[in-house]
Amino acid sequence: MNRHPQQRIAVAGAGLLGRLLAWQLLRDGHAVTLYDAGDLATPPAAAWTAAGMVAPLAETVVGERCIYAMGRVALERWPQWLDKLQAPGLWHPHGSLVVAHPQDENELTQFRRDLDDAIGQPAGYRALDAAGIHALEPGLAGFRHGLYLADEAHLDNRGLLNRLLEAILELGGECHAHTPVTPHPGEIATPSGRRTFDLVLDCRGHGAKPSHPTLRGVRGETLHVHTDEVKLSRAVRLMHPRYQLYVVPKPGGHFVIGATSIESEDRSPISLQSSLELSSALYTLSPAFAEARILEQGVNLRPAFRDNLPHVTRGDGLIGANGLFRHGYLLAPAVVDHVLAEIRGEGERPFAAVLSAAAPQESLP
Ligand SMILES: Cc1cc2nc3c(=O)[nH]c(=O)nc-3n(C[C@H](O)[C@H](O)[C@H](O)COP(=O)(O)OP(=O)(O)OC[C@H]3O[C@@H](n4cnc5c(N)ncnc54)[C@H](O)[C@@H]3O)c2cc1C
């Protein structure tokens, strides 16, 4: 039985945070209205472009230590949520593999040192030789050394977003596609007028920039390919002196190769250079990828604050959650737990020091 008074709640943005929060709030018995500027079946969200890796170890190497602690929450929460969504097959907890070609093995050594520094001992990886790599991923060719990060996972993120939308509709959520909105305390401004609510959640990702001038978009490009010639069971990261790329297996012989990280808010199509780097990285993982068919080229903006950490802002009648940057699937569970605790008035908010802190205001140099 719901212990909380039912509220009329509007959620602006049906990307990752918007869908997760709408679903959870409907489960809590609230009346939820969800708006997105784009289509709901193939949303313009970064969450749709993303690879869906849940990588607390590898992401802590490039981020703050608190990412690791929040990421550990994700490893626990995703299987629970997917169970409730009756979609456990979307979760792939088989670890991830980090490899480098023989000429780039210094990069692997450095990554291992960085991992030790970032996490401390034991850092939760296992060093592999060629036989160990082959045992895990027989589809890879020519690697002598690698690292197996057992405590990492990936999600079928598009399957998740679709399932969340179904669940929201099943629970009676009201959904509006192609409706760009402006959230205000207790009110949503739509192209056709204003509507009042008890509470408004701003989950617009990079679309919230007009409300948060210090929010920036970090361009990320991906390729989606299909082949039946190569099988992978887990995400594979390729260390390289100029870029670090990954390949994430998706259902039906699909793979996502990503991702560039460019300090630009340009949403124009993928550049020739990025396309070449992504496809050649894939080809060097295994020549069997040569005949893969390129299905899609993805471009989107990761929403980031100056400190590259997520922040939750709370005012009367308006809560904003944003800044998930490159760690959306990794950090969303901790952020969603925090926002729900705010709404439910629960005391336990383990990441309040990070999430409730004001986002840094200074602009980029
Ligand atoms: C190439 C790429 C790869 C990535 N890979 C990973 C990964 O492997 N693992 C990981 O953890 N993270 C990854 N990420 C990051 C992750 O996708 C984001 O952190 C996450 O999607 C942010 O969630 P969000 O809900 O804040 O924003 P989004 O998912 O972008 O959703 C925002 C939604 O708001 C809507 N919107 C915007 N403005 C308005 C408006 N005015 N009115 C109504 N709706 C509006 C948008 O249409 C969109 O649907 C990746 C991102 C990119 C770009």
Short mmCIF file of C-alpha atoms and ligand atoms in Angstrom, two decimals:
data_model
loop_
_atom_site.label_atom_id
_atom_site.label_comp_id
_atom_site.label_asym_id
_atom_site.label_seq_id
_atom_site.Cartn_x
_atom_site.Cartn_y
_atom_site.Cartn_z
CA MET A 1 0.00 0.00 0.00
CA ASN A 2 1.21 3.48 -0.87
CA ARG A 3 2.31 5.38 2.26
CA HIS A 4 2.63 8.70 0.44
CA PRO A 5 -0.14 11.06 -0.58
CA GLN A 6 -0.78 10.81 -4.28
CA GLN A 7 0.59 13.76 -6.23
CA ARG A 8 0.15 14.99 -9.80
CA ILE A 9 3.70 14.89 -11.15
CA ALA A 10 4.99 16.08 -14.53
CA VAL A 11 8.25 14.73 -15.92
CA ALA A 12 9.95 16.81 -18.63
CA GLY A 13 12.15 14.56 -20.79
CA ALA A 14 11.57 10.88 -21.54
CA GLY A 15 15.22 9.85 -21.76
CA LEU A 16 16.91 7.66 -19.18
CA LEU A 17 16.17 9.60 -15.98
CA GLY A 18 12.69 10.69 -17.11
CA ARG A 19 11.51 7.16 -17.89
CA LEU A 20 13.02 5.62 -14.77
CA LEU A 21 11.49 8.27 -12.51
CA ALA A 22 8.10 8.21 -14.24
CA TRP A 23 7.94 4.43 -13.85
CA GLN A 24 8.96 4.46 -10.18
CA LEU A 25 6.56 7.29 -9.31
CA LEU A 26 3.66 5.48 -11.00
CA ARG A 27 4.56 2.41 -8.93
CA ASP A 28 4.37 4.67 -5.85
CA GLY A 29 0.79 5.54 -6.85
CA HIS A 30 1.31 9.05 -8.22
CA ALA A 31 -0.41 10.39 -11.35
CA VAL A 32 2.43 10.96 -13.81
CA THR A 33 2.49 12.94 -17.06
CA LEU A 34 5.61 12.47 -19.20
CA TYR A 35 6.64 14.89 -21.96
CA ASP A 36 9.32 14.57 -24.59
CA ALA A 37 10.36 16.95 -27.32
CA GLY A 38 10.88 14.03 -29.70
CA ASP A 39 9.52 10.64 -30.57
CA LEU A 40 9.05 8.11 -27.78
CA ALA A 41 9.75 4.97 -29.86
CA THR A 42 13.13 6.23 -31.14
CA PRO A 43 13.82 9.14 -28.80
CA PRO A 44 16.44 11.81 -29.48
CA ALA A 45 17.81 11.03 -26.00
CA ALA A 46 21.50 10.41 -25.33
CA ALA A 47 20.18 7.26 -23.66
CA TRP A 48 19.09 5.92 -27.07
CA THR A 49 22.49 6.61 -28.67
CA ALA A 50 24.43 5.21 -25.70
CA ALA A 51 26.15 1.86 -25.59
CA GLY A 52 24.62 0.88 -22.24
CA MET A 53 27.83 -0.11 -20.46
CA VAL A 54 27.71 -0.25 -16.68
CA ALA A 55 31.41 0.09 -15.99
CA PRO A 56 32.25 1.31 -12.48
CA LEU A 57 35.92 0.35 -12.72
CA ALA A 58 36.80 1.71 -16.16
CA GLU A 59 34.75 4.88 -15.64
CA THR A 60 36.44 5.66 -12.33
CA VAL A 61 39.78 5.77 -14.16
CA VAL A 62 38.48 8.76 -16.13
CA GLY A 63 36.34 10.28 -13.36
CA GLU A 64 35.96 10.89 -9.65
CA ARG A 65 36.23 8.21 -6.96
CA CYS A 66 32.55 8.73 -6.06
CA ILE A 67 31.63 7.33 -9.49
CA TYR A 68 32.87 3.97 -8.32
CA ALA A 69 30.71 4.04 -5.18
CA MET A 70 27.62 5.16 -7.13
CA GLY A 71 28.39 2.60 -9.83
CA ARG A 72 28.34 -0.19 -7.25
CA VAL A 73 24.72 0.77 -6.55
CA ALA A 74 23.96 0.28 -10.25
CA LEU A 75 25.26 -3.30 -10.19
CA GLU A 76 22.77 -4.08 -7.45
CA ARG A 77 19.83 -1.97 -8.62
CA TRP A 78 19.63 -2.83 -12.34
CA PRO A 79 18.90 -6.55 -11.85
CA GLN A 80 16.25 -5.67 -9.23
CA TRP A 81 14.57 -3.14 -11.50
CA LEU A 82 14.71 -5.41 -14.53
CA ASP A 83 13.13 -8.13 -12.45
CA LYS A 84 10.28 -5.77 -11.56
CA LEU A 85 9.99 -4.81 -15.23
CA GLN A 86 9.89 -8.55 -16.06
CA ALA A 87 12.80 -8.00 -18.43
CA PRO A 88 15.78 -9.75 -16.81
CA GLY A 89 17.23 -10.70 -20.24
CA LEU A 90 18.26 -7.09 -20.81
CA TRP A 91 21.02 -7.31 -18.17
CA HIS A 92 24.39 -8.86 -19.09
CA PRO A 93 26.58 -9.19 -15.99
CA HIS A 94 29.49 -10.97 -17.68
CA GLY A 95 32.20 -8.42 -16.94
CA SER A 96 34.15 -6.50 -19.55
CA LEU A 97 37.45 -7.07 -21.28
CA VAL A 98 40.22 -4.51 -21.90
CA VAL A 99 42.77 -5.30 -24.61
CA ALA A 100 45.54 -3.56 -26.56
CA HIS A 101 47.37 -4.58 -29.68
CA PRO A 102 51.01 -5.66 -29.05
CA GLN A 103 52.40 -2.26 -30.18
CA ASP A 104 50.04 -0.45 -27.77
CA GLU A 105 50.54 -2.58 -24.67
CA ASN A 106 51.98 0.43 -22.78
CA GLU A 107 48.45 1.81 -22.85
CA LEU A 108 47.17 -1.32 -21.14
CA THR A 109 49.91 -1.12 -18.51
CA GLN A 110 49.04 2.52 -17.87
CA PHE A 111 45.33 1.73 -17.64
CA ARG A 112 46.11 -0.94 -15.06
CA ARG A 113 48.18 1.53 -13.00
CA ASP A 114 45.41 4.11 -13.25
CA LEU A 115 42.91 1.51 -12.11
CA ASP A 116 45.06 0.63 -9.10
CA ASP A 117 45.43 4.32 -8.21
CA ALA A 118 41.73 5.06 -8.70
CA ILE A 119 40.25 2.07 -6.88
CA GLY A 120 43.07 0.91 -4.59
CA GLN A 121 43.88 -2.73 -4.07
CA PRO A 122 42.37 -5.16 -4.88
CA ALA A 123 41.23 -3.32 -7.97
CA GLY A 124 38.82 -6.03 -9.11
CA TYR A 125 40.49 -7.10 -12.34
CA ARG A 126 42.28 -10.21 -13.55
CA ALA A 127 45.26 -10.02 -15.91
CA LEU A 128 44.89 -12.33 -18.89
CA ASP A 129 47.29 -13.85 -21.40
CA ALA A 130 46.35 -14.85 -24.96
CA ALA A 131 44.83 -18.15 -23.79
CA GLY A 132 42.79 -16.39 -21.11
CA ILE A 133 41.48 -13.87 -23.65
CA HIS A 134 40.60 -16.66 -26.07
CA ALA A 135 38.78 -18.58 -23.33
CA LEU A 136 36.56 -15.56 -22.63
CA GLU A 137 36.13 -14.21 -26.16
CA PRO A 138 37.14 -16.69 -28.88
CA GLY A 139 35.99 -14.15 -31.49
CA LEU A 140 38.92 -11.79 -30.80
CA ALA A 141 42.15 -12.13 -32.76
CA GLY A 142 45.82 -11.37 -32.02
CA PHE A 143 45.84 -10.08 -28.44
CA ARG A 144 48.62 -11.20 -26.06
CA HIS A 145 47.54 -9.37 -22.90
CA GLY A 146 44.28 -8.13 -21.49
CA LEU A 147 42.40 -7.33 -18.30
CA TYR A 148 39.13 -8.91 -17.27
CA LEU A 149 36.95 -6.58 -15.17
CA ALA A 150 34.55 -9.12 -13.70
CA ASP A 151 32.39 -6.57 -11.85
CA GLU A 152 31.17 -4.79 -14.94
CA ALA A 153 28.08 -5.32 -17.05
CA HIS A 154 26.10 -3.96 -19.95
CA LEU A 155 22.44 -3.43 -20.67
CA ASP A 156 20.35 -3.78 -23.77
CA ASN A 157 19.61 -0.09 -23.35
CA ARG A 158 17.15 0.30 -26.21
CA GLY A 159 15.25 -2.75 -24.96
CA LEU A 160 15.21 -1.14 -21.52
CA LEU A 161 13.89 2.22 -22.79
CA ASN A 162 11.15 0.43 -24.76
CA ARG A 163 10.20 -1.73 -21.78
CA LEU A 164 10.09 1.30 -19.47
CA LEU A 165 7.71 3.07 -21.84
CA GLU A 166 5.46 -0.01 -21.98
CA ALA A 167 5.45 -0.24 -18.19
CA ILE A 168 4.66 3.48 -17.85
CA LEU A 169 1.67 3.08 -20.17
CA GLU A 170 0.55 -0.12 -18.40
CA LEU A 171 0.56 1.77 -15.09
CA GLY A 172 -1.61 4.54 -16.55
CA GLY A 173 1.07 7.15 -17.23
CA GLU A 174 0.07 9.95 -19.61
CA CYS A 175 2.70 10.37 -22.32
CA HIS A 176 3.15 13.25 -24.77
CA ALA A 177 5.62 12.87 -27.63
CA HIS A 178 6.78 15.76 -29.86
CA THR A 179 5.98 18.20 -27.08
CA PRO A 180 8.88 20.45 -26.10
CA VAL A 181 8.13 21.87 -22.67
CA THR A 182 9.59 24.33 -20.21
CA PRO A 183 9.42 23.17 -16.59
CA HIS A 184 8.57 25.71 -13.86
CA PRO A 185 7.84 25.18 -10.15
CA GLY A 186 4.46 23.42 -10.10
CA GLU A 187 3.84 24.15 -13.75
CA ILE A 188 4.72 22.95 -17.24
CA ALA A 189 4.64 25.29 -20.23
CA THR A 190 3.74 23.38 -23.41
CA PRO A 191 3.37 24.80 -26.94
CA SER A 192 -0.41 24.84 -26.38
CA GLY A 193 -0.53 26.39 -22.90
CA ARG A 194 0.32 25.93 -19.23
CA ARG A 195 -0.64 23.11 -16.93
CA THR A 196 -0.26 22.95 -13.16
CA PHE A 197 1.10 20.01 -11.16
CA ASP A 198 2.00 19.34 -7.54
CA LEU A 199 5.56 18.61 -8.60
CA VAL A 200 7.59 18.98 -11.81
CA LEU A 201 10.74 16.98 -12.57
CA ASP A 202 13.21 18.41 -15.06
CA CYS A 203 14.94 15.48 -16.78
CA ARG A 204 15.68 17.15 -20.11
CA GLY A 205 19.38 16.20 -20.27
CA HIS A 206 21.18 18.64 -22.54
CA GLY A 207 17.78 20.15 -23.42
CA ALA A 208 17.82 21.81 -19.96
CA LYS A 209 20.66 24.12 -20.99
CA PRO A 210 18.38 27.21 -21.11
CA SER A 211 17.74 26.65 -17.36
CA HIS A 212 21.37 25.71 -16.57
CA PRO A 213 23.78 27.90 -18.55
CA THR A 214 26.76 25.94 -17.14
CA LEU A 215 25.44 22.66 -18.52
CA ARG A 216 27.37 21.63 -21.62
CA GLY A 217 26.99 18.94 -24.24
CA VAL A 218 29.87 16.60 -25.00
CA ARG A 219 29.53 15.16 -28.47
CA GLY A 220 29.69 11.37 -28.76
CA GLU A 221 29.61 9.38 -31.99
CA THR A 222 28.87 5.69 -32.46
CA LEU A 223 28.45 3.13 -35.21
CA HIS A 224 25.87 0.34 -35.10
CA VAL A 225 26.78 -2.69 -37.16
CA HIS A 226 25.39 -6.14 -37.78
CA THR A 227 27.26 -9.38 -38.44
CA ASP A 228 26.67 -13.04 -37.73
CA GLU A 229 30.40 -13.76 -38.19
CA VAL A 230 31.57 -12.63 -34.74
CA LYS A 231 30.16 -13.43 -31.31
CA LEU A 232 31.03 -11.43 -28.19
CA SER A 233 29.62 -12.05 -24.72
CA ARG A 234 30.77 -8.83 -23.09
CA ALA A 235 31.87 -5.27 -23.79
CA VAL A 236 35.44 -5.05 -25.10
CA ARG A 237 37.57 -1.91 -24.70
CA LEU A 238 40.48 -1.34 -27.03
CA MET A 239 43.34 0.74 -25.62
CA HIS A 240 45.08 2.92 -28.17
CA PRO A 241 47.46 5.93 -27.87
CA ARG A 242 44.99 8.32 -29.52
CA TYR A 243 41.60 6.95 -28.51
CA GLN A 244 39.90 4.39 -26.32
CA LEU A 245 37.05 2.67 -28.07
CA TYR A 246 34.71 -0.09 -27.11
CA VAL A 247 32.44 -2.61 -28.75
CA VAL A 248 29.27 -3.68 -26.97
CA PRO A 249 27.27 -6.68 -28.21
CA LYS A 250 23.54 -6.16 -28.65
CA PRO A 251 20.78 -8.67 -29.45
CA GLY A 252 20.52 -10.22 -32.90
CA GLY A 253 24.16 -9.94 -34.00
CA HIS A 254 24.22 -6.17 -33.52
CA PHE A 255 27.19 -4.31 -32.07
CA VAL A 256 27.65 -0.71 -30.94
CA ILE A 257 31.11 0.75 -31.46
CA GLY A 258 31.81 3.90 -29.54
CA ALA A 259 32.41 6.40 -28.68
CA THR A 260 34.18 9.61 -29.51
CA SER A 261 34.24 12.31 -26.84
CA ILE A 262 34.47 15.79 -28.33
CA GLU A 263 34.00 19.10 -26.48
CA SER A 264 31.43 20.37 -28.92
CA GLU A 265 27.66 20.81 -29.01
CA ASP A 266 27.57 20.10 -32.72
CA ARG A 267 24.89 17.48 -33.48
CA SER A 268 25.71 17.19 -37.18
CA PRO A 269 26.41 13.70 -38.62
CA ILE A 270 29.49 11.70 -37.71
CA SER A 271 32.78 12.94 -39.21
CA LEU A 272 34.77 10.91 -41.70
CA GLN A 273 37.68 10.71 -39.22
CA SER A 274 35.49 9.37 -36.40
CA SER A 275 33.83 6.91 -38.71
CA LEU A 276 37.24 5.64 -39.88
CA GLU A 277 38.61 5.38 -36.33
CA LEU A 278 35.58 3.51 -35.04
CA SER A 279 35.37 1.12 -37.97
CA SER A 280 39.11 0.43 -38.12
CA ALA A 281 39.18 -0.21 -34.36
CA LEU A 282 36.41 -2.74 -34.86
CA TYR A 283 38.20 -4.38 -37.78
CA THR A 284 41.40 -4.73 -35.73
CA LEU A 285 39.50 -6.55 -32.97
CA SER A 286 38.75 -9.25 -35.51
CA PRO A 287 39.07 -9.24 -39.33
CA ALA A 288 35.77 -11.15 -39.30
CA PHE A 289 34.11 -7.74 -38.68
CA ALA A 290 35.16 -6.71 -42.23
CA GLU A 291 31.87 -7.83 -43.74
CA ALA A 292 29.74 -6.32 -40.97
CA ARG A 293 27.02 -4.03 -42.30
CA ILE A 294 26.87 -0.47 -40.96
CA LEU A 295 23.27 0.05 -39.89
CA GLU A 296 23.39 3.37 -38.15
CA GLN A 297 25.69 6.22 -37.23
CA GLY A 298 24.79 7.78 -33.89
CA VAL A 299 25.55 11.30 -32.69
CA ASN A 300 24.36 12.79 -29.41
CA LEU A 301 25.35 15.11 -26.59
CA ARG A 302 26.23 13.88 -23.13
CA PRO A 303 24.84 16.36 -20.58
CA ALA A 304 27.68 17.50 -18.30
CA PHE A 305 28.34 20.11 -15.64
CA ARG A 306 31.78 21.64 -15.10
CA ASP A 307 32.77 18.89 -12.62
CA ASN A 308 31.36 16.10 -14.84
CA LEU A 309 29.24 14.89 -11.91
CA PRO A 310 25.46 14.61 -11.64
CA HIS A 311 23.54 17.18 -9.59
CA VAL A 312 19.99 17.25 -8.25
CA THR A 313 18.44 20.67 -7.64
CA ARG A 314 15.44 21.02 -5.34
CA GLY A 315 13.05 23.94 -5.20
CA ASP A 316 9.42 24.30 -4.20
CA GLY A 317 7.48 22.25 -6.77
CA LEU A 318 10.48 21.61 -9.04
CA ILE A 319 13.27 19.03 -8.94
CA GLY A 320 15.98 18.91 -11.59
CA ALA A 321 18.31 15.95 -12.16
CA ASN A 322 21.06 16.31 -14.72
CA GLY A 323 24.76 16.06 -15.57
CA LEU A 324 25.02 12.29 -15.97
CA PHE A 325 27.68 12.91 -18.63
CA ARG A 326 29.20 9.67 -19.96
CA HIS A 327 27.94 7.58 -17.04
CA GLY A 328 24.15 7.67 -17.44
CA TYR A 329 23.47 3.95 -17.05
CA LEU A 330 26.14 3.71 -14.38
CA LEU A 331 24.91 6.59 -12.23
CA ALA A 332 21.16 6.71 -12.92
CA PRO A 333 20.31 4.20 -10.15
CA ALA A 334 22.03 6.32 -7.46
CA VAL A 335 20.45 9.51 -8.87
CA VAL A 336 16.97 7.95 -9.10
CA ASP A 337 17.25 6.57 -5.54
CA HIS A 338 18.19 10.07 -4.37
CA VAL A 339 15.32 11.85 -6.17
CA LEU A 340 12.81 9.27 -4.93
CA ALA A 341 14.07 9.71 -1.37
CA GLU A 342 13.55 13.49 -1.76
CA ILE A 343 9.98 12.97 -2.98
CA ARG A 344 9.15 10.30 -0.40
CA GLY A 345 10.75 12.34 2.37
CA GLU A 346 13.06 9.47 3.27
CA GLY A 347 16.15 10.26 5.29
CA GLU A 348 18.67 7.90 3.73
CA ARG A 349 20.50 9.66 0.87
CA PRO A 350 24.00 8.17 0.75
CA PHE A 351 25.27 10.39 -2.08
CA ALA A 352 23.68 13.64 -0.90
CA ALA A 353 27.09 15.32 -0.49
CA VAL A 354 27.73 14.93 -4.23
CA LEU A 355 24.24 15.04 -5.70
CA SER A 356 22.76 17.85 -3.60
CA ALA A 357 25.85 20.06 -3.95
CA ALA A 358 25.37 22.99 -6.30
CA ALA A 359 26.89 22.41 -9.74
CA PRO A 360 30.05 24.48 -10.24
CA GLN A 361 29.17 27.77 -11.91
CA GLU A 362 32.34 28.79 -13.71
CA SER A 363 32.35 28.34 -17.46
CA LEU A 364 34.84 26.29 -19.42
CA PRO A 365 38.17 27.97 -20.20
C1 LIG B 1 27.61 8.17 -27.69
C2 LIG B 1 27.21 7.98 -26.24
C3 LIG B 1 27.53 6.80 -25.60
C4 LIG B 1 27.18 6.63 -24.24
N1 LIG B 1 27.46 5.42 -23.66
C5 LIG B 1 27.16 5.26 -22.34
C6 LIG B 1 27.44 4.01 -21.72
O1 LIG B 1 27.91 3.05 -22.34
N2 LIG B 1 27.16 3.89 -20.38
C7 LIG B 1 26.63 4.93 -19.66
O2 LIG B 1 26.45 4.76 -18.44
N3 LIG B 1 26.33 6.10 -20.24
C8 LIG B 1 26.57 6.30 -21.57
N4 LIG B 1 26.27 7.47 -22.18
C9 LIG B 1 25.70 8.58 -21.35
C10 LIG B 1 24.19 8.49 -21.19
O3 LIG B 1 23.58 8.26 -22.42
C11 LIG B 1 23.66 9.79 -20.59
O4 LIG B 1 24.40 10.10 -19.42
C12 LIG B 1 22.19 9.68 -20.21
O5 LIG B 1 21.43 9.32 -21.34
C13 LIG B 1 21.67 10.99 -19.63
O6 LIG B 1 20.33 10.75 -19.26
P1 LIG B 1 19.26 11.92 -19.20
O7 LIG B 1 17.96 11.27 -18.93
O8 LIG B 1 19.76 13.00 -18.30
O9 LIG B 1 19.27 12.57 -20.68
P2 LIG B 1 18.79 11.94 -22.05
O10 LIG B 1 18.93 10.47 -22.04
O11 LIG B 1 19.49 12.70 -23.13
O12 LIG B 1 17.23 12.30 -22.12
C14 LIG B 1 16.78 13.64 -22.18
C15 LIG B 1 15.42 13.65 -22.86
O13 LIG B 1 14.84 14.95 -22.70
C16 LIG B 1 14.20 15.29 -23.90
N5 LIG B 1 14.08 16.77 -23.96
C17 LIG B 1 15.06 17.68 -24.14
N6 LIG B 1 14.55 18.93 -24.12
C18 LIG B 1 13.22 18.80 -23.90
C19 LIG B 1 12.14 19.70 -23.75
N7 LIG B 1 12.34 21.03 -23.79
N8 LIG B 1 10.89 19.21 -23.55
C20 LIG B 1 10.67 17.88 -23.48
N9 LIG B 1 11.66 16.96 -23.61
C21 LIG B 1 12.91 17.43 -23.81
C22 LIG B 1 15.09 14.74 -24.99
O14 LIG B 1 14.36 14.61 -26.21
C23 LIG B 1 15.49 13.40 -24.38
O15 LIG B 1 14.61 12.37 -24.74
C24 LIG B 1 26.54 7.68 -23.53
C25 LIG B 1 26.19 8.85 -24.19
C26 LIG B 1 26.52 9.01 -25.54
C27 LIG B 1 26.11 10.28 -26.26
#
